[in-house]
């Protein structure tokens, strides 16, 4: 279906600095949507005074928006969690009068079937997803869609990205588990414009195109994992210190 026949939205984004959000905002503006941003450092977006506006508060961000897209979740877990939490609080305070749908880009590591270490790294995204489920139960007029992409690759290569009900993932074959940021942004916008299939659901995103060799993708994943672990290090150290103290205390009691 041509873009000109699709409904145009006023889309609220919390930032335009993450790779996915930058691409998404550019695509949304190109398709004729109005985009409102809480923080923006992109001069090209700011120059589009017809369809783009930045505001200085979350209340102003949601004042006229019918859609919220939190696209940078796979890159900035904590920021996505706080954005979802803020949206939920404003809905509870009846300060998002026109809001109908919230779209969150999460990550495959946040799913319940992921390993313990992965779930720990993506705990903020798992918590954000839970908030959306609870929000939809309390406020049925507000819907949500969660996207869980696999490896995100920065490339200009064409990527045949497709979106599917994550519950059907086991029936899919020959997946590359690699999606470009550009392909992800396009897929999210496609669902924003044609949303009914993924209302209050988790949508898987994948491709059958190998963008980079698997060892390169694994290296990128290790780098992301290292960065996430480095941020969590103070908490890990504190937990280890507490555990060590308990061991010493128990040993003394036994002696």
Short mmCIF file of C-alpha atoms in Angstrom, two decimals:
data_model
loop_
_atom_site.label_atom_id
_atom_site.label_comp_id
_atom_site.label_asym_id
_atom_site.label_seq_id
_atom_site.Cartn_x
_atom_site.Cartn_y
_atom_site.Cartn_z
CA UNK A 1 0.00 0.00 0.00
CA UNK A 2 1.35 3.43 -0.91
CA UNK A 3 2.33 5.73 1.95
CA UNK A 4 -0.03 8.43 0.71
CA UNK A 5 -3.05 6.26 1.59
CA UNK A 6 -1.89 5.52 5.13
CA UNK A 7 -3.00 7.51 8.16
CA UNK A 8 -0.55 10.15 9.34
CA UNK A 9 0.38 10.19 13.00
CA UNK A 10 1.82 12.59 15.52
CA UNK A 11 4.67 10.47 16.81
CA UNK A 12 6.43 11.18 20.10
CA UNK A 13 10.07 10.09 20.42
CA UNK A 14 12.16 10.63 23.52
CA UNK A 15 15.44 11.06 21.66
CA UNK A 16 16.91 11.18 18.16
CA UNK A 17 20.49 10.23 19.04
CA UNK A 18 20.39 6.41 19.07
CA UNK A 19 21.02 4.74 15.72
CA UNK A 20 17.55 3.22 15.45
CA UNK A 21 15.73 6.36 16.59
CA UNK A 22 17.70 8.54 14.16
CA UNK A 23 16.78 6.26 11.26
CA UNK A 24 13.17 5.91 12.42
CA UNK A 25 12.68 9.69 12.75
CA UNK A 26 14.13 10.29 9.29
CA UNK A 27 11.84 7.66 7.75
CA UNK A 28 8.77 8.95 9.62
CA UNK A 29 9.36 12.51 8.44
CA UNK A 30 9.94 11.31 4.87
CA UNK A 31 6.55 9.54 5.02
CA UNK A 32 4.78 12.73 6.10
CA UNK A 33 4.27 12.04 9.81
CA UNK A 34 4.63 14.72 12.47
CA UNK A 35 7.39 13.92 14.95
CA UNK A 36 7.80 15.50 18.40
CA UNK A 37 11.06 14.89 20.27
CA UNK A 38 12.02 15.49 23.89
CA UNK A 39 15.72 15.80 23.07
CA UNK A 40 17.18 16.43 19.63
CA UNK A 41 20.67 17.26 18.39
CA UNK A 42 20.01 16.57 14.71
CA UNK A 43 20.14 19.84 12.75
CA UNK A 44 18.49 18.27 9.71
CA UNK A 45 15.43 17.31 11.76
CA UNK A 46 15.31 20.74 13.44
CA UNK A 47 15.28 22.39 10.01
CA UNK A 48 12.05 20.57 9.15
CA UNK A 49 9.78 23.06 10.92
CA UNK A 50 6.68 21.75 9.12
CA UNK A 51 6.73 18.20 10.49
CA UNK A 52 9.28 18.20 13.34
CA UNK A 53 9.22 19.87 16.75
CA UNK A 54 11.27 19.46 19.90
CA UNK A 55 9.85 20.18 23.35
CA UNK A 56 11.26 20.60 26.84
CA UNK A 57 9.03 18.32 28.93
CA UNK A 58 7.47 14.86 28.78
CA UNK A 59 4.05 16.45 29.32
CA UNK A 60 4.48 18.59 26.20
CA UNK A 61 5.82 15.55 24.33
CA UNK A 62 2.59 13.61 24.86
CA UNK A 63 0.14 16.52 24.67
CA UNK A 64 -0.84 15.91 21.04
CA UNK A 65 0.83 12.57 20.24
CA UNK A 66 -1.31 9.58 19.29
CA UNK A 67 1.75 7.30 19.05
CA UNK A 68 4.90 6.91 21.15
CA UNK A 69 7.91 5.14 19.64
CA UNK A 70 10.79 4.25 21.96
CA UNK A 71 13.16 3.03 19.27
CA UNK A 72 16.52 3.06 21.04
CA UNK A 73 15.79 0.37 23.61
CA UNK A 74 18.19 -2.21 22.17
CA UNK A 75 20.98 0.38 22.46
CA UNK A 76 20.09 2.20 25.67
CA UNK A 77 18.25 -0.18 28.00
CA UNK A 78 17.94 2.08 31.03
CA UNK A 79 16.79 5.09 29.01
CA UNK A 80 14.06 2.98 27.40
CA UNK A 81 12.91 1.73 30.79
CA UNK A 82 12.64 5.26 32.19
CA UNK A 83 10.84 6.45 29.05
CA UNK A 84 8.22 3.68 29.38
CA UNK A 85 7.87 4.40 33.09
CA UNK A 86 7.34 8.13 32.40
CA UNK A 87 4.73 7.44 29.72
CA UNK A 88 2.85 5.11 32.06
CA UNK A 89 2.89 7.75 34.83
CA UNK A 90 1.52 10.45 32.51
CA UNK A 91 -1.24 8.15 31.27
CA UNK A 92 -2.19 7.44 34.89
CA UNK A 93 -2.32 11.20 35.48
CA UNK A 94 -4.49 11.64 32.35
CA UNK A 95 -1.82 13.80 30.70
CA UNK A 96 -1.69 11.88 27.42
CA UNK A 97 -5.21 12.53 26.12
CA UNK A 98 -4.68 11.43 22.51
CA UNK A 99 -2.25 8.57 23.02
CA UNK A 100 -3.40 5.28 21.48
CA UNK A 101 -0.32 3.13 20.96
CA UNK A 102 3.16 2.66 22.45
CA UNK A 103 5.90 0.94 20.45
CA UNK A 104 9.00 -0.29 22.26
CA UNK A 105 12.13 -1.66 20.61
CA UNK A 106 13.42 -4.16 23.14
CA UNK A 107 15.90 -6.98 22.45
CA UNK A 108 15.82 -10.74 21.99
CA UNK A 109 17.82 -11.08 25.21
CA UNK A 110 14.86 -9.76 27.20
CA UNK A 111 12.57 -12.71 26.42
CA UNK A 112 11.70 -15.07 29.27
CA UNK A 113 13.42 -18.01 27.56
CA UNK A 114 16.78 -16.25 27.36
CA UNK A 115 19.63 -17.40 29.59
CA UNK A 116 20.18 -16.05 33.10
CA UNK A 117 23.12 -13.83 32.11
CA UNK A 118 21.23 -12.42 29.14
CA UNK A 119 18.16 -11.72 31.28
CA UNK A 120 20.36 -9.94 33.81
CA UNK A 121 21.91 -7.73 31.14
CA UNK A 122 18.50 -6.89 29.67
CA UNK A 123 16.67 -6.56 33.00
CA UNK A 124 15.67 -2.95 32.29
CA UNK A 125 14.03 -3.95 29.01
CA UNK A 126 12.23 -6.89 30.63
CA UNK A 127 10.92 -4.48 33.29
CA UNK A 128 9.82 -2.01 30.59
CA UNK A 129 7.91 -4.76 28.79
CA UNK A 130 6.18 -5.72 32.03
CA UNK A 131 5.09 -2.11 32.60
CA UNK A 132 3.48 -2.05 29.14
CA UNK A 133 1.54 -5.27 29.79
CA UNK A 134 0.26 -3.91 33.11
CA UNK A 135 -0.52 -0.54 31.53
CA UNK A 136 -2.65 -2.09 28.78
CA UNK A 137 -4.57 -4.08 31.39
CA UNK A 138 -5.37 -0.92 33.40
CA UNK A 139 -5.98 1.34 30.40
CA UNK A 140 -7.52 -0.75 27.57
CA UNK A 141 -7.67 2.25 25.23
CA UNK A 142 -3.86 2.34 25.11
CA UNK A 143 -2.23 -0.48 23.13
CA UNK A 144 1.37 -1.59 22.91
CA UNK A 145 3.71 -3.46 20.57
CA UNK A 146 7.13 -4.75 21.63
CA UNK A 147 9.81 -5.52 19.05
CA UNK A 148 12.66 -7.90 19.91
CA UNK A 149 15.36 -7.69 17.22
CA UNK A 150 18.42 -10.00 17.13
CA UNK A 151 21.98 -8.79 16.32
CA UNK A 152 21.84 -5.18 15.11
CA UNK A 153 24.37 -4.41 12.40
CA UNK A 154 25.45 -0.98 11.16
CA UNK A 155 25.59 -1.35 7.38
CA UNK A 156 24.25 0.14 4.16
CA UNK A 157 23.54 -3.32 2.74
CA UNK A 158 19.95 -4.11 1.81
CA UNK A 159 18.25 -6.19 4.48
CA UNK A 160 15.04 -8.17 3.81
CA UNK A 161 13.70 -7.55 7.31
CA UNK A 162 10.33 -9.03 8.19
CA UNK A 163 8.13 -8.87 11.28
CA UNK A 164 6.24 -11.83 12.72
CA UNK A 165 4.39 -12.97 15.84
CA UNK A 166 7.22 -14.14 18.10
CA UNK A 167 5.15 -17.13 19.17
CA UNK A 168 5.61 -18.54 15.64
CA UNK A 169 9.40 -18.17 15.62
CA UNK A 170 10.06 -21.91 16.02
CA UNK A 171 8.47 -22.50 12.61
CA UNK A 172 10.87 -20.13 10.80
CA UNK A 173 13.99 -21.46 9.10
CA UNK A 174 17.20 -20.06 7.60
CA UNK A 175 17.18 -16.93 9.73
CA UNK A 176 20.38 -14.89 9.74
CA UNK A 177 19.62 -13.34 13.17
CA UNK A 178 21.11 -10.13 11.79
CA UNK A 179 19.13 -6.94 11.19
CA UNK A 180 20.44 -3.55 10.12
CA UNK A 181 19.51 -0.44 12.10
CA UNK A 182 18.00 0.96 8.92
CA UNK A 183 16.01 -2.22 8.31
CA UNK A 184 14.77 -2.23 11.91
CA UNK A 185 13.63 1.41 11.66
CA UNK A 186 11.79 0.65 8.41
CA UNK A 187 10.09 -2.39 9.95
CA UNK A 188 8.96 -0.45 13.02
CA UNK A 189 7.52 2.34 10.88
CA UNK A 190 5.74 -0.21 8.68
CA UNK A 191 3.98 -1.60 11.75
CA UNK A 192 3.18 1.89 13.09
CA UNK A 193 1.43 2.58 9.79
CA UNK A 194 -0.32 -0.82 9.50
CA UNK A 195 -0.56 -1.84 13.17
CA UNK A 196 -3.56 -4.21 13.65
CA UNK A 197 -1.61 -7.50 13.45
CA UNK A 198 0.56 -6.74 16.49
CA UNK A 199 -1.73 -5.14 19.06
CA UNK A 200 -0.66 -5.97 22.63
CA UNK A 201 1.85 -8.48 21.28
CA UNK A 202 5.56 -9.13 21.03
CA UNK A 203 6.78 -8.95 17.46
CA UNK A 204 9.88 -10.76 16.35
CA UNK A 205 12.07 -9.10 13.72
CA UNK A 206 14.55 -11.02 11.60
CA UNK A 207 16.05 -11.49 8.16
CA UNK A 208 17.43 -14.24 5.95
CA UNK A 209 20.17 -11.96 4.66
CA UNK A 210 23.65 -12.43 6.14
CA UNK A 211 24.94 -8.87 6.54
CA UNK A 212 28.33 -9.76 8.01
CA UNK A 213 30.17 -12.99 8.73
CA UNK A 214 28.98 -14.63 11.93
CA UNK A 215 32.32 -14.19 13.69
CA UNK A 216 32.07 -10.42 13.08
CA UNK A 217 28.54 -10.38 14.49
CA UNK A 218 29.71 -12.36 17.51
CA UNK A 219 32.54 -9.88 18.07
CA UNK A 220 30.04 -7.03 18.00
CA UNK A 221 27.82 -8.87 20.46
CA UNK A 222 30.77 -9.49 22.80
CA UNK A 223 31.62 -5.79 22.68
CA UNK A 224 28.03 -4.83 23.56
CA UNK A 225 27.97 -7.43 26.32
CA UNK A 226 31.26 -6.13 27.72
CA UNK A 227 29.96 -2.55 27.76
CA UNK A 228 26.75 -3.61 29.50
CA UNK A 229 28.70 -5.67 32.01
CA UNK A 230 31.06 -2.76 32.69
CA UNK A 231 28.08 -0.59 33.59
CA UNK A 232 26.80 -3.29 35.92
CA UNK A 233 30.21 -3.89 37.56
CA UNK A 234 29.63 -1.70 40.67
CA UNK A 235 26.48 -3.68 41.47
CA UNK A 236 28.23 -6.99 40.86
CA UNK A 237 31.13 -5.95 43.13
CA UNK A 238 28.71 -4.85 45.85
CA UNK A 239 26.80 -8.14 45.63
CA UNK A 240 30.05 -10.09 45.80
CA UNK A 241 31.16 -8.10 48.85
CA UNK A 242 27.87 -8.80 50.63
CA UNK A 243 28.12 -12.51 49.79
CA UNK A 244 31.71 -12.63 51.06
CA UNK A 245 30.66 -10.91 54.30
CA UNK A 246 27.89 -13.45 54.85
CA UNK A 247 30.30 -16.34 54.29
CA UNK A 248 32.74 -14.90 56.85
CA UNK A 249 29.94 -14.26 59.33
CA UNK A 250 28.59 -17.82 59.00
CA UNK A 251 32.10 -19.25 59.34
CA UNK A 252 32.69 -17.32 62.55
CA UNK A 253 29.35 -18.44 63.99
CA UNK A 254 30.21 -22.06 63.25
CA UNK A 255 33.66 -21.76 64.87
#
